[in-house]
Amino acid sequence: MRHLENAFKFTFKNFLLTLPLLISLAIPALISGVGSLGIVANSGAIAENLRRMIENNAYGGGIPNYGDLFAGLNLSTFIASSIISGLLSFVLMILVRPATYGLINLHYETGNAKLNNFTGCMSKYIGRFVLFGLLNIAFAIGLGVVLLILVVIGGVVSSVSTGLGVLLIVLFVLAFFVGVAVLFNYLNLWFPAVCVEDSDIIQGLKNSFRTVKGSFWPILGITLLVTFGGSVAGFILGSVIGLIPVIGNIVAPVISGLAEFILMVYYFEVYREKTGRYTLPEPPPQFGGFQDGGVQ
């Protein structure tokens, strides 16, 4: 928990460093919120259309036509804003995430990271971050293939014995999700390791596995705790402030972004300690410049 406490202290002491990440999440959410204003403004009409659909279905109206639910609404603005929001979110992720990792690492290395270091950190790490993202996609595709194979095996078995096949599918799915949780927990320190060691992606992957190995359960527990806590806080605040059109849309993403930043710092904390990179404390005054028997 000491690492988590340090992560919270770091985050709120250096809150300006969180702004690029929070803004990169708020802007797409804001655009999406503006696009949804037409639907919000016509929520009464949508409710009325839904009521009519239910009545028609109750009196033998056949299969309901869900297209009638949005009859009379112009959805082009909503669709366009959703597409723009998604594309912008993707671009900002590629630009902002590596810079944020770099700012955190720079602060640990020099104690003096500022927002004007943003472009330098971005240019230093963006290439490796793109490769990092591509390898994560490759992992996800590989896991999807594994899941498909397991489901097919369960389906083949169910053709012989339905009960056994269903049981196998349930067990395979449970084992799959446990395996995914284990794998991605070993990957949590991947990019922090790249930044701290200034290494390539493959070496960072090896360092992440090696470092997580001795602290698997604390890292997994803190990751779940912060992620779940951020989601719950975002949902609660979003539900309250969500009554305000547009502005309410950005609350949950910003809270989740703050939780993400805290986790980033936490991973740096763990990696730096496990690899012996904590700076030695200043010597007590009574030693007059000497520490551990050595001259400073």
PDB file of N, CA and C in Angstrom, residues 19 35 44 51 63 70 103 153 222 240 258 277 294:
ATOM      1  N   LEU A  19      -2.911  16.886 -16.639  1.00  0.00           N
ATOM      2  CA  LEU A  19      -3.813  17.638 -17.510  1.00  0.00           C
ATOM      3  C   LEU A  19      -3.837  17.144 -18.957  1.00  0.00           C
ATOM      4  N   GLY A  35     -22.986  16.073 -29.767  1.00  0.00           N
ATOM      5  CA  GLY A  35     -23.724  15.355 -30.795  1.00  0.00           C
ATOM      6  C   GLY A  35     -24.978  14.686 -30.280  1.00  0.00           C
ATOM      7  N   GLY A  44     -38.425  13.045 -24.750  1.00  0.00           N
ATOM      8  CA  GLY A  44     -39.861  12.868 -24.533  1.00  0.00           C
ATOM      9  C   GLY A  44     -40.511  12.149 -25.706  1.00  0.00           C
ATOM     10  N   ARG A  51     -43.568   3.879 -25.788  1.00  0.00           N
ATOM     11  CA  ARG A  51     -44.858   3.520 -25.203  1.00  0.00           C
ATOM     12  C   ARG A  51     -45.793   2.937 -26.265  1.00  0.00           C
ATOM     13  N   ILE A  63     -43.970  -8.299 -34.499  1.00  0.00           N
ATOM     14  CA  ILE A  63     -42.605  -7.974 -34.088  1.00  0.00           C
ATOM     15  C   ILE A  63     -42.426  -6.458 -34.107  1.00  0.00           C
ATOM     16  N   PHE A  70     -36.885   5.844 -33.063  1.00  0.00           N
ATOM     17  CA  PHE A  70     -36.203   7.127 -33.329  1.00  0.00           C
ATOM     18  C   PHE A  70     -36.825   7.847 -34.523  1.00  0.00           C
ATOM     19  N   LEU A 103       6.667  12.094 -18.929  1.00  0.00           N
ATOM     20  CA  LEU A 103       6.676  13.131 -17.902  1.00  0.00           C
ATOM     21  C   LEU A 103       6.841  12.529 -16.506  1.00  0.00           C
ATOM     22  N   ILE A 153     -13.847 -26.630 -29.444  1.00  0.00           N
ATOM     23  CA  ILE A 153     -13.649 -27.931 -28.797  1.00  0.00           C
ATOM     24  C   ILE A 153     -14.862 -28.285 -27.941  1.00  0.00           C
ATOM     25  N   ILE A 222      -4.013  -4.015  -6.408  1.00  0.00           N
ATOM     26  CA  ILE A 222      -4.060  -2.553  -6.521  1.00  0.00           C
ATOM     27  C   ILE A 222      -4.644  -2.141  -7.867  1.00  0.00           C
ATOM     28  N   VAL A 240     -24.772  12.188 -11.159  1.00  0.00           N
ATOM     29  CA  VAL A 240     -25.237  13.439 -10.543  1.00  0.00           C
ATOM     30  C   VAL A 240     -25.045  14.614 -11.494  1.00  0.00           C
ATOM     31  N   LEU A 258      -7.999  10.030 -14.293  1.00  0.00           N
ATOM     32  CA  LEU A 258      -7.240  10.289 -13.081  1.00  0.00           C
ATOM     33  C   LEU A 258      -6.810   8.979 -12.427  1.00  0.00           C
ATOM     34  N   ARG A 277      16.076   1.611  -7.767  1.00  0.00           N
ATOM     35  CA  ARG A 277      16.285   2.963  -8.289  1.00  0.00           C
ATOM     36  C   ARG A 277      15.748   4.056  -7.385  1.00  0.00           C
ATOM     37  N   GLY A 294      30.146   6.898   4.007  1.00  0.00           N
ATOM     38  CA  GLY A 294      30.798   7.434   2.812  1.00  0.00           C
ATOM     39  C   GLY A 294      30.718   8.942   2.776  1.00  0.00           C
TER      40      GLY A 294
END
